[in-house]
C-alpha cells in the first residue's frame, strides 16, 4: 500500500510541483492550504508524513506543529517543515517544537525527495 | 537682536584691557558679583548698565549686542563634535561666529541636513529590519522562486512528461515569473526615495519652519483672517500627508489663539507676571494651552522670551521652539534630567524648576505631562509632555520665589555635556 503524504501549503503552484514529484515516487498525495482546521484534515487522512509550510493563513505552521506534538494521536507523525524564514532562531524554534526536518525555500527537488524518503523510511 | 553673548564679550574686552572685575564694576556703579553674573551670561543686561559698560570698555553698545547667539555656538560646537576627524579651533569659536555669522549659519544648516540624512538612513534601516511589508514581500519572493526553480527543474529533467501537465507547468512558470516581477517592483516602489512617506526629511517647507520665519506669531491666524487649511495650502508643501500635518499644526495654533486672545492675554499676563497656572485659571483653560500661548507671543523687546518643547511618551520631539541660548535636539533625545521628562513620571502634576546648563545659562521652566483623550477602550493612555522655558525669569519672579525653586543641573545631550560625574550619563562626552 502506498504511503501517504499531506502537504499543508498556501502556494498552489508549489503544491502542484511537489505533488507531481512525489507521486512519481509512488506516494499518495493530499493537500490543504489553510492553517485553520488542518488537525481535522490530518485526522481524516491519517498521513504517514506531513509537509508543513511555516507561514500559513490564520494559524501558523509552528502552532500546528505544537498541536500535533501535544496530541495523543499524532505526536509521532513525521513533519517536514518548509519556510522562507531561514534564520537560525526560526530553525531552533522549529526544532524545539519537535520538527523532524527543517528546509528553507528555495530548495532543490532532489533534496526534498531525498528528505521525504528519509522520513518515511524511519 | 540677541544679547546672549554680551557677557562673554564684556569679559573678553575687560581682560584684553587688563581691567579687573572689581575696577570695572566700580567704574559703572554695579557690584563685582553682579558683573560676574553678567560676564557668565547669567544675568540679562540692557539699558543704562549696558551703555555704561560699553562706555567704560570704549566700545559702541552695538559691538556688544550684535552678532551670534549661544544657540548657534552650541550647534556649531555640536557639528564639530560629530565630525572629530577634522580638528577645529573650538577655543576661537565665538570669535569665528562673531566675524563670519553667514558661514556659521551655513555650518549649522549643513549639520542639520546631515542629521536629517542620518535620520533618513535610520528610517530605511528600520524599514529593512522591522518593516512588515518588506518581510512579507521577501517571503513571497522566496515562494515565487521556489515554484519557478522546482517547476523548471521538472520540465528540464523529467522524461515522458504528459503534454497536458507540461503545458500546465509552463503556464505556472509564466504566472509565477510575473508575480515575482511584480513583487520586486513593489519592493522598489516601497524604497523609492520619492516615497512621500520619506519626504518629511525635506524641511524647507514645514509648519515649524513657517512658524520660525514668522517668529512663532501668526497674525493671520490670531486675527482669523485665514483658515488653517488656507494657510497650509499657501506654504508650498510637498504632498497631502504634509498638508494634513500642517493643517493639524495650524488648527492647534488657532485653538490656542481662540482660547487665549492675544490682546487680552498680554494684559492679564503682565498683571499675573506670566504665571501660567494663574493665567490658565483666569482664562478657564488648560495648562498646556497656556504654556503654548506664552511661547507664541509677539516678538517685542519688553516681553519675556519663552521657548517650548513638546514630546510624546517615548520622548520623541513633537514640537519645539528654540531660544537663541538653548538649542533643542530634534532627532535625538535630550538630557534625561530635564523637567520635561521628569513630568512624565508624574502626569498631571505641574512642575516649576530652574535648570542650569553646563555653559552657565539658567532657565526657568514650567512642565506638565497630560494624557490625550481616550479614543477607544483598553488602549494605553497617550502621554504628551510640554515644557515652557525662559531665561528672563528675573522679569517675572521675585527673588524669594527664585530662591525657593528647585535648581536642576542638566545638560543638552550627553555627547556635548561635560558633567562627567552625572549618573544619568548614557554616552561619553565626545568633546573631552
mmCIF file with all atom_site columns, C-alpha atoms in Angstrom, chain B residues 185-307:
data_model
loop_
_atom_site.group_PDB
_atom_site.id
_atom_site.type_symbol
_atom_site.label_atom_id
_atom_site.label_alt_id
_atom_site.label_comp_id
_atom_site.label_asym_id
_atom_site.label_entity_id
_atom_site.label_seq_id
_atom_site.pdbx_PDB_ins_code
_atom_site.Cartn_x
_atom_site.Cartn_y
_atom_site.Cartn_z
_atom_site.occupancy
_atom_site.B_iso_or_equiv
_atom_site.pdbx_formal_charge
_atom_site.auth_seq_id
_atom_site.auth_comp_id
_atom_site.auth_asym_id
_atom_site.auth_atom_id
_atom_site.pdbx_PDB_model_num
ATOM 1   C CA . UNK B 1 185 ? 8.703   46.119 -8.463 1.00 0.00 ? 185 UNK B CA 1
ATOM 2   C CA . UNK B 1 186 ? 6.598   46.628 -5.307 1.00 0.00 ? 186 UNK B CA 1
ATOM 3   C CA . UNK B 1 187 ? 9.736   46.432 -3.164 1.00 0.00 ? 187 UNK B CA 1
ATOM 4   C CA . UNK B 1 188 ? 11.459  49.040 -5.330 1.00 0.00 ? 188 UNK B CA 1
ATOM 5   C CA . UNK B 1 189 ? 8.433   51.334 -5.053 1.00 0.00 ? 189 UNK B CA 1
ATOM 6   C CA . UNK B 1 190 ? 8.403   50.877 -1.323 1.00 0.00 ? 190 UNK B CA 1
ATOM 7   C CA . UNK B 1 191 ? 12.011  52.055 -1.020 1.00 0.00 ? 191 UNK B CA 1
ATOM 8   C CA . UNK B 1 192 ? 11.847  54.696 -3.717 1.00 0.00 ? 192 UNK B CA 1
ATOM 9   C CA . UNK B 1 193 ? 13.398  57.903 -2.278 1.00 0.00 ? 193 UNK B CA 1
ATOM 10  C CA . UNK B 1 194 ? 10.466  59.881 -3.633 1.00 0.00 ? 194 UNK B CA 1
ATOM 11  C CA . UNK B 1 195 ? 8.154   57.793 -1.450 1.00 0.00 ? 195 UNK B CA 1
ATOM 12  C CA . UNK B 1 196 ? 6.009   60.517 0.088  1.00 0.00 ? 196 UNK B CA 1
ATOM 13  C CA . UNK B 1 197 ? 6.358   58.889 3.498  1.00 0.00 ? 197 UNK B CA 1
ATOM 14  C CA . UNK B 1 198 ? 10.079  59.708 3.451  1.00 0.00 ? 198 UNK B CA 1
ATOM 15  C CA . UNK B 1 199 ? 9.718   63.278 2.272  1.00 0.00 ? 199 UNK B CA 1
ATOM 16  C CA . UNK B 1 200 ? 9.408   64.657 5.769  1.00 0.00 ? 200 UNK B CA 1
ATOM 17  C CA . UNK B 1 201 ? 13.183  64.902 5.598  1.00 0.00 ? 201 UNK B CA 1
ATOM 18  C CA . UNK B 1 202 ? 12.808  67.885 3.274  1.00 0.00 ? 202 UNK B CA 1
ATOM 19  C CA . UNK B 1 203 ? 12.468  70.612 5.819  1.00 0.00 ? 203 UNK B CA 1
ATOM 20  C CA . UNK B 1 204 ? 12.416  73.666 3.609  1.00 0.00 ? 204 UNK B CA 1
ATOM 21  C CA . UNK B 1 205 ? 8.651   73.956 3.959  1.00 0.00 ? 205 UNK B CA 1
ATOM 22  C CA . UNK B 1 206 ? 7.161   72.700 7.164  1.00 0.00 ? 206 UNK B CA 1
ATOM 23  C CA . UNK B 1 207 ? 4.760   74.288 9.653  1.00 0.00 ? 207 UNK B CA 1
ATOM 24  C CA . UNK B 1 208 ? 7.699   74.584 12.041 1.00 0.00 ? 208 UNK B CA 1
ATOM 25  C CA . UNK B 1 209 ? 9.922   76.466 9.584  1.00 0.00 ? 209 UNK B CA 1
ATOM 26  C CA . UNK B 1 210 ? 6.968   78.691 8.674  1.00 0.00 ? 210 UNK B CA 1
ATOM 27  C CA . UNK B 1 211 ? 6.398   79.494 12.350 1.00 0.00 ? 211 UNK B CA 1
ATOM 28  C CA . UNK B 1 212 ? 10.120  80.098 12.799 1.00 0.00 ? 212 UNK B CA 1
ATOM 29  C CA . UNK B 1 213 ? 10.198  82.530 9.869  1.00 0.00 ? 213 UNK B CA 1
ATOM 30  C CA . UNK B 1 214 ? 7.279   84.364 11.456 1.00 0.00 ? 214 UNK B CA 1
ATOM 31  C CA . UNK B 1 215 ? 8.882   84.383 14.899 1.00 0.00 ? 215 UNK B CA 1
ATOM 32  C CA . UNK B 1 216 ? 6.242   81.976 16.192 1.00 0.00 ? 216 UNK B CA 1
ATOM 33  C CA . UNK B 1 217 ? 3.457   84.518 15.980 1.00 0.00 ? 217 UNK B CA 1
ATOM 34  C CA . UNK B 1 218 ? 0.934   84.150 13.152 1.00 0.00 ? 218 UNK B CA 1
ATOM 35  C CA . UNK B 1 219 ? -1.055  87.357 12.808 1.00 0.00 ? 219 UNK B CA 1
ATOM 36  C CA . UNK B 1 220 ? -3.279  85.854 10.123 1.00 0.00 ? 220 UNK B CA 1
ATOM 37  C CA . UNK B 1 221 ? -4.484  83.111 12.491 1.00 0.00 ? 221 UNK B CA 1
ATOM 38  C CA . UNK B 1 222 ? -4.617  85.410 15.515 1.00 0.00 ? 222 UNK B CA 1
ATOM 39  C CA . UNK B 1 223 ? -6.980  87.712 13.630 1.00 0.00 ? 223 UNK B CA 1
ATOM 40  C CA . UNK B 1 224 ? -8.877  84.855 11.961 1.00 0.00 ? 224 UNK B CA 1
ATOM 41  C CA . UNK B 1 225 ? -8.059  86.334 8.549  1.00 0.00 ? 225 UNK B CA 1
ATOM 42  C CA . UNK B 1 226 ? -7.350  82.903 7.128  1.00 0.00 ? 226 UNK B CA 1
ATOM 43  C CA . UNK B 1 227 ? -8.266  79.290 7.938  1.00 0.00 ? 227 UNK B CA 1
ATOM 44  C CA . UNK B 1 228 ? -5.684  76.658 8.877  1.00 0.00 ? 228 UNK B CA 1
ATOM 45  C CA . UNK B 1 229 ? -6.457  74.877 5.583  1.00 0.00 ? 229 UNK B CA 1
ATOM 46  C CA . UNK B 1 230 ? -5.814  78.033 3.546  1.00 0.00 ? 230 UNK B CA 1
ATOM 47  C CA . UNK B 1 231 ? -2.594  78.736 5.408  1.00 0.00 ? 231 UNK B CA 1
ATOM 48  C CA . UNK B 1 232 ? -1.372  75.145 4.957  1.00 0.00 ? 232 UNK B CA 1
ATOM 49  C CA . UNK B 1 233 ? -2.149  75.379 1.239  1.00 0.00 ? 233 UNK B CA 1
ATOM 50  C CA . UNK B 1 234 ? -0.164  78.594 0.920  1.00 0.00 ? 234 UNK B CA 1
ATOM 51  C CA . UNK B 1 235 ? 3.210   77.444 2.230  1.00 0.00 ? 235 UNK B CA 1
ATOM 52  C CA . UNK B 1 236 ? 4.205   75.091 -0.603 1.00 0.00 ? 236 UNK B CA 1
ATOM 53  C CA . UNK B 1 237 ? 4.177   71.646 0.967  1.00 0.00 ? 237 UNK B CA 1
ATOM 54  C CA . UNK B 1 238 ? 5.252   68.507 -0.873 1.00 0.00 ? 238 UNK B CA 1
ATOM 55  C CA . UNK B 1 239 ? 2.244   66.260 -0.580 1.00 0.00 ? 239 UNK B CA 1
ATOM 56  C CA . UNK B 1 240 ? -1.096  65.553 1.072  1.00 0.00 ? 240 UNK B CA 1
ATOM 57  C CA . UNK B 1 241 ? 0.444   63.952 4.157  1.00 0.00 ? 241 UNK B CA 1
ATOM 58  C CA . UNK B 1 242 ? 2.430   67.122 4.845  1.00 0.00 ? 242 UNK B CA 1
ATOM 59  C CA . UNK B 1 243 ? -0.652  69.220 4.148  1.00 0.00 ? 243 UNK B CA 1
ATOM 60  C CA . UNK B 1 244 ? -2.582  67.215 6.740  1.00 0.00 ? 244 UNK B CA 1
ATOM 61  C CA . UNK B 1 245 ? 0.199   67.632 9.292  1.00 0.00 ? 245 UNK B CA 1
ATOM 62  C CA . UNK B 1 246 ? 0.361   71.371 8.605  1.00 0.00 ? 246 UNK B CA 1
ATOM 63  C CA . UNK B 1 247 ? -3.416  71.740 8.931  1.00 0.00 ? 247 UNK B CA 1
ATOM 64  C CA . UNK B 1 248 ? -3.291  69.960 12.301 1.00 0.00 ? 248 UNK B CA 1
ATOM 65  C CA . UNK B 1 249 ? -0.440  72.199 13.479 1.00 0.00 ? 249 UNK B CA 1
ATOM 66  C CA . UNK B 1 250 ? -2.250  75.375 12.418 1.00 0.00 ? 250 UNK B CA 1
ATOM 67  C CA . UNK B 1 251 ? -5.557  74.162 13.876 1.00 0.00 ? 251 UNK B CA 1
ATOM 68  C CA . UNK B 1 252 ? -3.745  73.686 17.175 1.00 0.00 ? 252 UNK B CA 1
ATOM 69  C CA . UNK B 1 253 ? -2.456  77.254 16.912 1.00 0.00 ? 253 UNK B CA 1
ATOM 70  C CA . UNK B 1 254 ? -5.934  78.517 16.081 1.00 0.00 ? 254 UNK B CA 1
ATOM 71  C CA . UNK B 1 255 ? -7.448  76.705 19.081 1.00 0.00 ? 255 UNK B CA 1
ATOM 72  C CA . UNK B 1 256 ? -4.855  78.323 21.318 1.00 0.00 ? 256 UNK B CA 1
ATOM 73  C CA . UNK B 1 257 ? -5.460  81.791 19.824 1.00 0.00 ? 257 UNK B CA 1
ATOM 74  C CA . UNK B 1 258 ? -9.219  81.421 20.281 1.00 0.00 ? 258 UNK B CA 1
ATOM 75  C CA . UNK B 1 259 ? -8.937  80.214 23.879 1.00 0.00 ? 259 UNK B CA 1
ATOM 76  C CA . UNK B 1 260 ? -6.464  82.938 24.783 1.00 0.00 ? 260 UNK B CA 1
ATOM 77  C CA . UNK B 1 261 ? -6.965  86.025 22.536 1.00 0.00 ? 261 UNK B CA 1
ATOM 78  C CA . UNK B 1 262 ? -3.623  87.763 22.357 1.00 0.00 ? 262 UNK B CA 1
ATOM 79  C CA . UNK B 1 263 ? -4.503  91.358 23.282 1.00 0.00 ? 263 UNK B CA 1
ATOM 80  C CA . UNK B 1 264 ? -6.485  90.303 26.349 1.00 0.00 ? 264 UNK B CA 1
ATOM 81  C CA . UNK B 1 265 ? -3.866  87.694 27.231 1.00 0.00 ? 265 UNK B CA 1
ATOM 82  C CA . UNK B 1 266 ? -0.971  90.152 27.139 1.00 0.00 ? 266 UNK B CA 1
ATOM 83  C CA . UNK B 1 267 ? -2.751  92.484 29.572 1.00 0.00 ? 267 UNK B CA 1
ATOM 84  C CA . UNK B 1 268 ? -3.538  89.692 32.030 1.00 0.00 ? 268 UNK B CA 1
ATOM 85  C CA . UNK B 1 269 ? -0.126  88.071 31.604 1.00 0.00 ? 269 UNK B CA 1
ATOM 86  C CA . UNK B 1 270 ? 1.623   91.286 32.599 1.00 0.00 ? 270 UNK B CA 1
ATOM 87  C CA . UNK B 1 271 ? -0.645  91.610 35.651 1.00 0.00 ? 271 UNK B CA 1
ATOM 88  C CA . UNK B 1 272 ? -0.138  87.997 36.690 1.00 0.00 ? 272 UNK B CA 1
ATOM 89  C CA . UNK B 1 273 ? 3.602   88.095 35.977 1.00 0.00 ? 273 UNK B CA 1
ATOM 90  C CA . UNK B 1 274 ? 3.328   85.442 33.274 1.00 0.00 ? 274 UNK B CA 1
ATOM 91  C CA . UNK B 1 275 ? 2.351   82.803 35.814 1.00 0.00 ? 275 UNK B CA 1
ATOM 92  C CA . UNK B 1 276 ? 0.866   80.036 33.633 1.00 0.00 ? 276 UNK B CA 1
ATOM 93  C CA . UNK B 1 277 ? -1.243  78.437 36.362 1.00 0.00 ? 277 UNK B CA 1
ATOM 94  C CA . UNK B 1 278 ? -2.892  81.727 37.278 1.00 0.00 ? 278 UNK B CA 1
ATOM 95  C CA . UNK B 1 279 ? -3.399  82.554 33.605 1.00 0.00 ? 279 UNK B CA 1
ATOM 96  C CA . UNK B 1 280 ? -4.976  79.161 32.931 1.00 0.00 ? 280 UNK B CA 1
ATOM 97  C CA . UNK B 1 281 ? -7.346  79.761 35.824 1.00 0.00 ? 281 UNK B CA 1
ATOM 98  C CA . UNK B 1 282 ? -8.124  83.318 34.698 1.00 0.00 ? 282 UNK B CA 1
ATOM 99  C CA . UNK B 1 283 ? -8.963  82.219 31.158 1.00 0.00 ? 283 UNK B CA 1
ATOM 100 C CA . UNK B 1 284 ? -10.528 78.936 32.282 1.00 0.00 ? 284 UNK B CA 1
ATOM 101 C CA . UNK B 1 285 ? -8.352  76.886 30.015 1.00 0.00 ? 285 UNK B CA 1
ATOM 102 C CA . UNK B 1 286 ? -5.858  74.072 30.495 1.00 0.00 ? 286 UNK B CA 1
ATOM 103 C CA . UNK B 1 287 ? -2.218  74.487 31.427 1.00 0.00 ? 287 UNK B CA 1
ATOM 104 C CA . UNK B 1 288 ? -0.622  73.057 28.223 1.00 0.00 ? 288 UNK B CA 1
ATOM 105 C CA . UNK B 1 289 ? -2.594  75.524 26.067 1.00 0.00 ? 289 UNK B CA 1
ATOM 106 C CA . UNK B 1 290 ? -1.489  78.369 28.336 1.00 0.00 ? 290 UNK B CA 1
ATOM 107 C CA . UNK B 1 291 ? 2.136   77.237 28.046 1.00 0.00 ? 291 UNK B CA 1
ATOM 108 C CA . UNK B 1 292 ? 1.727   77.238 24.249 1.00 0.00 ? 292 UNK B CA 1
ATOM 109 C CA . UNK B 1 293 ? 0.261   80.760 24.369 1.00 0.00 ? 293 UNK B CA 1
ATOM 110 C CA . UNK B 1 294 ? 3.242   82.045 26.371 1.00 0.00 ? 294 UNK B CA 1
ATOM 111 C CA . UNK B 1 295 ? 5.578   80.595 23.747 1.00 0.00 ? 295 UNK B CA 1
ATOM 112 C CA . UNK B 1 296 ? 3.612   82.272 20.948 1.00 0.00 ? 296 UNK B CA 1
ATOM 113 C CA . UNK B 1 297 ? 3.518   85.957 21.832 1.00 0.00 ? 297 UNK B CA 1
ATOM 114 C CA . UNK B 1 298 ? 4.626   88.844 19.627 1.00 0.00 ? 298 UNK B CA 1
ATOM 115 C CA . UNK B 1 299 ? 8.401   89.269 19.363 1.00 0.00 ? 299 UNK B CA 1
ATOM 116 C CA . UNK B 1 300 ? 8.615   92.515 21.311 1.00 0.00 ? 300 UNK B CA 1
ATOM 117 C CA . UNK B 1 301 ? 11.561  93.581 23.444 1.00 0.00 ? 301 UNK B CA 1
ATOM 118 C CA . UNK B 1 302 ? 9.575   94.237 26.613 1.00 0.00 ? 302 UNK B CA 1
ATOM 119 C CA . UNK B 1 303 ? 8.022   90.748 26.644 1.00 0.00 ? 303 UNK B CA 1
ATOM 120 C CA . UNK B 1 304 ? 9.828   87.800 28.195 1.00 0.00 ? 304 UNK B CA 1
ATOM 121 C CA . UNK B 1 305 ? 11.024  85.308 25.606 1.00 0.00 ? 305 UNK B CA 1
ATOM 122 C CA . UNK B 1 306 ? 9.740   81.766 26.054 1.00 0.00 ? 306 UNK B CA 1
ATOM 123 C CA . UNK B 1 307 ? 10.770  78.586 24.252 1.00 0.00 ? 307 UNK B CA 1
#
